[in-house]
Each structure stands twice: as C-alpha cells, then as structure tokens.
Amino acid sequence: MESFEMIMLIDFYGQLLTENQLACLDMYYNDDMSYAEIADELDISRQGVFDFVKRGRMALEEYEEKLGLVKRFIETKEQIAAVQSDLKKIDGSRLSSEDSELLHNITETLDGISSGL
C-alpha cells in the first residue's frame, strides 16, 4: 500500500487504533521517521515499533475493507469533480439570467462542498 493511501487510512480510522499504534504510524508515515528514530522518541525497541506499525497497518486495512469510507470519499470527490467539469462546459451566454444565476449558485455550492472534503 502506498504512503498516500496509508495516510488517508490514518486520517479516517486513526482514532480507532491504540495510542502506540497511532503514534508509531503517524511518525512513520506523516513525519517520515525511521523505526530507530521512532524507537528513540518513544523509548521502545525497534522491534516494538515494527510490531506497532505492522498491527496498526493491518487494523487500518481491515477497517477500510469493512467500512470502505476512504473508497467512498475518493469516489465522491471524483464525482464532484466530474460534475464541476461538466458545469464549466455550459455556455452561460445562452442562458436566461435566472438560469445563469442558478448555474452560478450550483457551481459555488459544489466548490464549497469540494473544498470542505
């Protein structure tokens, strides 16, 4: 699994992990620290860090397999982007002022939704 995908899983499901699993995964993926650096920081062995990362990664993958929140999030963002792209293709000069205003409001609403995701 790529780092970006793991970071997404941490963002979505990280609070479901143990404190040590979350700390180790966060330092490993978000802070780009090595097992040795994490071990020094948390005052545990490198093997302990390895175990926390491995178990945490497995738990995150299991959560995603069962719940699919990250997959749905990505699909929703892609669908919104497709709608935004289609809306930009509409020739506003041919629309009535009411329809043009409606198109503008829809576009702004989608932009707000997209930036909030």
Short mmCIF file of N, CA and C in Angstrom, two decimals:
data_model
loop_
_atom_site.label_atom_id
_atom_site.label_comp_id
_atom_site.label_asym_id
_atom_site.label_seq_id
_atom_site.Cartn_x
_atom_site.Cartn_y
_atom_site.Cartn_z
N MET A 1 0.84 -1.18 0.00
CA MET A 1 0.00 0.00 0.00
C MET A 1 0.89 1.24 0.00
N GLU A 2 0.52 2.22 -0.81
CA GLU A 2 1.31 3.44 -0.93
C GLU A 2 1.17 4.30 0.32
N SER A 3 2.16 5.17 0.53
CA SER A 3 2.16 6.05 1.70
C SER A 3 0.92 6.94 1.72
N PHE A 4 0.55 7.49 0.55
CA PHE A 4 -0.62 8.37 0.50
C PHE A 4 -1.87 7.64 0.95
N GLU A 5 -2.04 6.41 0.50
CA GLU A 5 -3.21 5.62 0.90
C GLU A 5 -3.20 5.35 2.40
N MET A 6 -2.03 5.06 2.94
CA MET A 6 -1.93 4.79 4.37
C MET A 6 -2.22 6.06 5.17
N ILE A 7 -1.76 7.20 4.70
CA ILE A 7 -2.04 8.47 5.38
C ILE A 7 -3.54 8.73 5.40
N MET A 8 -4.21 8.43 4.28
CA MET A 8 -5.66 8.59 4.24
C MET A 8 -6.33 7.66 5.27
N LEU A 9 -5.86 6.43 5.35
CA LEU A 9 -6.43 5.49 6.32
C LEU A 9 -6.21 5.98 7.75
N ILE A 10 -5.03 6.53 8.01
CA ILE A 10 -4.75 7.07 9.35
C ILE A 10 -5.70 8.22 9.65
N ASP A 11 -5.91 9.10 8.67
CA ASP A 11 -6.81 10.24 8.88
C ASP A 11 -8.24 9.78 9.18
N PHE A 12 -8.69 8.76 8.47
CA PHE A 12 -10.07 8.30 8.65
C PHE A 12 -10.26 7.42 9.88
N TYR A 13 -9.33 6.52 10.13
CA TYR A 13 -9.53 5.50 11.16
C TYR A 13 -8.52 5.55 12.30
N GLY A 14 -7.62 6.50 12.29
CA GLY A 14 -6.54 6.53 13.28
C GLY A 14 -7.01 6.50 14.72
N GLN A 15 -8.12 7.16 15.01
CA GLN A 15 -8.61 7.21 16.39
C GLN A 15 -9.12 5.86 16.89
N LEU A 16 -9.27 4.91 15.99
CA LEU A 16 -9.70 3.57 16.40
C LEU A 16 -8.53 2.68 16.82
N LEU A 17 -7.31 3.15 16.58
CA LEU A 17 -6.10 2.40 16.92
C LEU A 17 -5.73 2.64 18.37
N THR A 18 -4.82 1.80 18.88
CA THR A 18 -4.27 2.07 20.20
C THR A 18 -3.40 3.32 20.11
N GLU A 19 -3.14 3.91 21.25
CA GLU A 19 -2.33 5.13 21.29
C GLU A 19 -0.95 4.89 20.68
N ASN A 20 -0.32 3.76 21.01
CA ASN A 20 1.01 3.46 20.49
C ASN A 20 0.99 3.17 18.99
N GLN A 21 -0.02 2.45 18.53
CA GLN A 21 -0.12 2.19 17.09
C GLN A 21 -0.26 3.50 16.32
N LEU A 22 -1.15 4.37 16.79
CA LEU A 22 -1.35 5.65 16.12
C LEU A 22 -0.09 6.49 16.14
N ALA A 23 0.58 6.55 17.28
CA ALA A 23 1.80 7.35 17.39
C ALA A 23 2.87 6.84 16.42
N CYS A 24 3.07 5.54 16.39
CA CYS A 24 4.10 4.96 15.51
C CYS A 24 3.76 5.17 14.04
N LEU A 25 2.50 4.91 13.66
CA LEU A 25 2.10 5.11 12.27
C LEU A 25 2.21 6.58 11.86
N ASP A 26 1.80 7.47 12.75
CA ASP A 26 1.86 8.90 12.45
C ASP A 26 3.31 9.34 12.22
N MET A 27 4.20 8.93 13.10
CA MET A 27 5.61 9.31 12.94
C MET A 27 6.22 8.67 11.70
N TYR A 28 5.85 7.43 11.42
CA TYR A 28 6.43 6.72 10.28
C TYR A 28 5.94 7.30 8.95
N TYR A 29 4.64 7.50 8.82
CA TYR A 29 4.10 7.96 7.54
C TYR A 29 4.03 9.48 7.41
N ASN A 30 3.57 10.17 8.44
CA ASN A 30 3.41 11.62 8.32
C ASN A 30 4.71 12.39 8.56
N ASP A 31 5.52 11.90 9.49
CA ASP A 31 6.77 12.60 9.81
C ASP A 31 7.98 11.98 9.12
N ASP A 32 7.78 10.88 8.40
CA ASP A 32 8.83 10.20 7.65
C ASP A 32 10.02 9.82 8.53
N MET A 33 9.72 9.33 9.72
CA MET A 33 10.77 8.91 10.65
C MET A 33 11.06 7.42 10.46
N SER A 34 12.29 7.03 10.75
CA SER A 34 12.67 5.62 10.67
C SER A 34 12.23 4.91 11.95
N TYR A 35 12.26 3.57 11.90
CA TYR A 35 11.93 2.80 13.10
C TYR A 35 12.86 3.16 14.25
N ALA A 36 14.14 3.36 13.96
CA ALA A 36 15.10 3.71 15.00
C ALA A 36 14.78 5.07 15.62
N GLU A 37 14.42 6.03 14.78
CA GLU A 37 14.07 7.36 15.30
C GLU A 37 12.81 7.31 16.16
N ILE A 38 11.84 6.54 15.71
CA ILE A 38 10.59 6.41 16.47
C ILE A 38 10.88 5.70 17.80
N ALA A 39 11.70 4.67 17.75
CA ALA A 39 12.06 3.93 18.97
C ALA A 39 12.72 4.86 19.98
N ASP A 40 13.64 5.71 19.52
CA ASP A 40 14.29 6.67 20.42
C ASP A 40 13.27 7.65 20.99
N GLU A 41 12.39 8.13 20.14
CA GLU A 41 11.38 9.12 20.55
C GLU A 41 10.42 8.55 21.60
N LEU A 42 10.00 7.32 21.41
CA LEU A 42 9.02 6.70 22.31
C LEU A 42 9.65 5.85 23.40
N ASP A 43 10.97 5.73 23.35
CA ASP A 43 11.72 4.93 24.32
C ASP A 43 11.23 3.47 24.35
N ILE A 44 11.14 2.90 23.14
CA ILE A 44 10.81 1.49 22.98
C ILE A 44 11.79 0.89 21.98
N SER A 45 11.77 -0.42 21.82
CA SER A 45 12.69 -1.08 20.90
C SER A 45 12.23 -0.89 19.45
N ARG A 46 13.17 -1.06 18.52
CA ARG A 46 12.80 -1.01 17.10
C ARG A 46 11.82 -2.12 16.75
N GLN A 47 12.00 -3.27 17.37
CA GLN A 47 11.06 -4.37 17.15
C GLN A 47 9.66 -3.98 17.62
N GLY A 48 9.60 -3.26 18.74
CA GLY A 48 8.31 -2.78 19.24
C GLY A 48 7.65 -1.83 18.25
N VAL A 49 8.45 -0.93 17.68
CA VAL A 49 7.93 0.00 16.67
C VAL A 49 7.43 -0.79 15.47
N PHE A 50 8.24 -1.75 15.01
CA PHE A 50 7.85 -2.57 13.87
C PHE A 50 6.51 -3.25 14.13
N ASP A 51 6.35 -3.82 15.33
CA ASP A 51 5.11 -4.51 15.67
C ASP A 51 3.92 -3.55 15.70
N PHE A 52 4.10 -2.37 16.30
CA PHE A 52 3.01 -1.39 16.34
C PHE A 52 2.62 -0.94 14.94
N VAL A 53 3.61 -0.70 14.08
CA VAL A 53 3.32 -0.28 12.71
C VAL A 53 2.60 -1.40 11.96
N LYS A 54 3.11 -2.62 12.10
CA LYS A 54 2.51 -3.75 11.38
C LYS A 54 1.07 -3.98 11.83
N ARG A 55 0.85 -4.02 13.14
CA ARG A 55 -0.51 -4.27 13.65
C ARG A 55 -1.44 -3.11 13.32
N GLY A 56 -0.91 -1.90 13.42
CA GLY A 56 -1.73 -0.73 13.09
C GLY A 56 -2.13 -0.71 11.63
N ARG A 57 -1.17 -1.02 10.77
CA ARG A 57 -1.44 -1.07 9.33
C ARG A 57 -2.50 -2.14 9.02
N MET A 58 -2.36 -3.29 9.64
CA MET A 58 -3.33 -4.37 9.41
C MET A 58 -4.72 -3.96 9.89
N ALA A 59 -4.78 -3.29 11.03
CA ALA A 59 -6.08 -2.85 11.56
C ALA A 59 -6.72 -1.82 10.63
N LEU A 60 -5.92 -0.87 10.14
CA LEU A 60 -6.45 0.16 9.24
C LEU A 60 -6.98 -0.46 7.95
N GLU A 61 -6.24 -1.41 7.41
CA GLU A 61 -6.67 -2.07 6.18
C GLU A 61 -7.96 -2.87 6.41
N GLU A 62 -8.07 -3.46 7.58
CA GLU A 62 -9.29 -4.21 7.92
C GLU A 62 -10.48 -3.26 8.07
N TYR A 63 -10.27 -2.13 8.72
CA TYR A 63 -11.35 -1.14 8.85
C TYR A 63 -11.83 -0.68 7.48
N GLU A 64 -10.89 -0.40 6.60
CA GLU A 64 -11.27 0.07 5.26
C GLU A 64 -11.98 -1.03 4.49
N GLU A 65 -11.51 -2.26 4.65
CA GLU A 65 -12.16 -3.38 3.95
C GLU A 65 -13.62 -3.52 4.40
N LYS A 66 -13.85 -3.33 5.70
CA LYS A 66 -15.21 -3.49 6.23
C LYS A 66 -16.08 -2.26 6.01
N LEU A 67 -15.52 -1.07 6.17
CA LEU A 67 -16.32 0.15 6.13
C LEU A 67 -16.26 0.89 4.80
N GLY A 68 -15.11 0.86 4.15
CA GLY A 68 -14.96 1.48 2.84
C GLY A 68 -15.10 2.99 2.80
N LEU A 69 -14.82 3.67 3.91
CA LEU A 69 -15.01 5.12 3.95
C LEU A 69 -14.06 5.88 3.03
N VAL A 70 -12.82 5.45 2.97
CA VAL A 70 -11.84 6.13 2.11
C VAL A 70 -12.21 5.94 0.65
N LYS A 71 -12.60 4.74 0.29
CA LYS A 71 -13.01 4.47 -1.09
C LYS A 71 -14.20 5.35 -1.47
N ARG A 72 -15.20 5.43 -0.59
CA ARG A 72 -16.37 6.26 -0.87
C ARG A 72 -16.00 7.73 -0.95
N PHE A 73 -15.09 8.17 -0.08
CA PHE A 73 -14.63 9.56 -0.08
C PHE A 73 -13.98 9.91 -1.42
N ILE A 74 -13.09 9.04 -1.88
CA ILE A 74 -12.40 9.29 -3.15
C ILE A 74 -13.39 9.28 -4.31
N GLU A 75 -14.31 8.33 -4.31
CA GLU A 75 -15.32 8.27 -5.37
C GLU A 75 -16.19 9.52 -5.38
N THR A 76 -16.57 10.01 -4.21
CA THR A 76 -17.39 11.22 -4.12
C THR A 76 -16.64 12.42 -4.66
N LYS A 77 -15.36 12.55 -4.29
CA LYS A 77 -14.55 13.67 -4.80
C LYS A 77 -14.45 13.61 -6.32
N GLU A 78 -14.26 12.42 -6.86
CA GLU A 78 -14.16 12.27 -8.31
C GLU A 78 -15.48 12.62 -8.99
N GLN A 79 -16.59 12.22 -8.40
CA GLN A 79 -17.90 12.53 -8.97
C GLN A 79 -18.17 14.03 -8.94
N ILE A 80 -17.82 14.68 -7.85
CA ILE A 80 -18.00 16.13 -7.76
C ILE A 80 -17.14 16.83 -8.80
N ALA A 81 -15.90 16.38 -8.97
CA ALA A 81 -15.01 16.98 -9.97
C ALA A 81 -15.58 16.81 -11.37
N ALA A 82 -16.18 15.66 -11.65
CA ALA A 82 -16.77 15.42 -12.97
C ALA A 82 -17.95 16.36 -13.21
N VAL A 83 -18.79 16.54 -12.19
CA VAL A 83 -19.94 17.45 -12.33
C VAL A 83 -19.45 18.88 -12.51
N GLN A 84 -18.43 19.28 -11.73
CA GLN A 84 -17.88 20.62 -11.88
C GLN A 84 -17.35 20.83 -13.29
N SER A 85 -16.68 19.84 -13.82
CA SER A 85 -16.13 19.93 -15.18
C SER A 85 -17.26 20.08 -16.20
N ASP A 86 -18.32 19.30 -16.04
CA ASP A 86 -19.46 19.39 -16.96
C ASP A 86 -20.14 20.75 -16.86
N LEU A 87 -20.27 21.27 -15.66
CA LEU A 87 -20.92 22.58 -15.49
C LEU A 87 -20.13 23.69 -16.17
N LYS A 88 -18.81 23.57 -16.16
CA LYS A 88 -17.97 24.60 -16.80
C LYS A 88 -18.13 24.60 -18.31
N LYS A 89 -18.62 23.50 -18.86
CA LYS A 89 -18.80 23.41 -20.31
C LYS A 89 -20.10 24.08 -20.78
N ILE A 90 -20.96 24.42 -19.84
CA ILE A 90 -22.23 25.05 -20.22
C ILE A 90 -21.98 26.48 -20.64
N ASP A 91 -22.53 26.85 -21.79
CA ASP A 91 -22.38 28.20 -22.32
C ASP A 91 -23.38 29.11 -21.61
N GLY A 92 -22.88 29.87 -20.65
CA GLY A 92 -23.73 30.75 -19.85
C GLY A 92 -24.36 31.87 -20.63
N SER A 93 -23.79 32.24 -21.76
CA SER A 93 -24.34 33.36 -22.54
C SER A 93 -25.68 33.00 -23.17
N ARG A 94 -25.98 31.73 -23.30
CA ARG A 94 -27.23 31.31 -23.91
C ARG A 94 -28.35 31.13 -22.87
N LEU A 95 -28.01 31.26 -21.61
CA LEU A 95 -28.98 31.03 -20.55
C LEU A 95 -29.71 32.32 -20.19
N SER A 96 -30.91 32.16 -19.68
CA SER A 96 -31.62 33.32 -19.15
C SER A 96 -30.88 33.79 -17.90
N SER A 97 -31.17 34.97 -17.44
CA SER A 97 -30.48 35.49 -16.26
C SER A 97 -30.78 34.62 -15.04
N GLU A 98 -32.01 34.10 -14.94
CA GLU A 98 -32.35 33.21 -13.83
C GLU A 98 -31.56 31.91 -13.89
N ASP A 99 -31.48 31.32 -15.08
CA ASP A 99 -30.73 30.08 -15.24
C ASP A 99 -29.24 30.30 -15.03
N SER A 100 -28.74 31.43 -15.48
CA SER A 100 -27.33 31.76 -15.29
C SER A 100 -27.01 31.91 -13.81
N GLU A 101 -27.91 32.55 -13.08
CA GLU A 101 -27.71 32.71 -11.64
C GLU A 101 -27.79 31.35 -10.94
N LEU A 102 -28.72 30.51 -11.38
CA LEU A 102 -28.85 29.17 -10.83
C LEU A 102 -27.58 28.35 -11.08
N LEU A 103 -27.05 28.42 -12.29
CA LEU A 103 -25.81 27.73 -12.63
C LEU A 103 -24.67 28.22 -11.74
N HIS A 104 -24.60 29.53 -11.54
CA HIS A 104 -23.56 30.12 -10.70
C HIS A 104 -23.69 29.59 -9.26
N ASN A 105 -24.91 29.57 -8.74
CA ASN A 105 -25.13 29.09 -7.37
C ASN A 105 -24.77 27.61 -7.22
N ILE A 106 -25.13 26.81 -8.20
CA ILE A 106 -24.79 25.38 -8.16
C ILE A 106 -23.28 25.20 -8.18
N THR A 107 -22.61 25.95 -9.05
CA THR A 107 -21.15 25.86 -9.15
C THR A 107 -20.49 26.25 -7.84
N GLU A 108 -20.95 27.34 -7.23
CA GLU A 108 -20.37 27.78 -5.96
C GLU A 108 -20.62 26.76 -4.85
N THR A 109 -21.82 26.19 -4.83
CA THR A 109 -22.13 25.18 -3.83
C THR A 109 -21.22 23.96 -3.97
N LEU A 110 -21.04 23.50 -5.20
CA LEU A 110 -20.15 22.36 -5.43
C LEU A 110 -18.71 22.69 -5.07
N ASP A 111 -18.27 23.91 -5.37
CA ASP A 111 -16.92 24.33 -4.99
C ASP A 111 -16.76 24.29 -3.47
N GLY A 112 -17.77 24.76 -2.75
CA GLY A 112 -17.73 24.73 -1.29
C GLY A 112 -17.69 23.32 -0.74
N ILE A 113 -18.50 22.45 -1.33
CA ILE A 113 -18.51 21.05 -0.90
C ILE A 113 -17.16 20.41 -1.17
N SER A 114 -16.63 20.65 -2.36
CA SER A 114 -15.35 20.06 -2.75
C SER A 114 -14.21 20.53 -1.86
N SER A 115 -14.19 21.82 -1.54
CA SER A 115 -13.09 22.33 -0.71
C SER A 115 -13.23 21.87 0.74
N GLY A 116 -14.45 21.51 1.15
CA GLY A 116 -14.66 21.04 2.51
C GLY A 116 -14.35 19.57 2.70
N LEU A 117 -14.13 18.85 1.62
CA LEU A 117 -13.84 17.42 1.72
C LEU A 117 -12.38 17.16 1.95
#
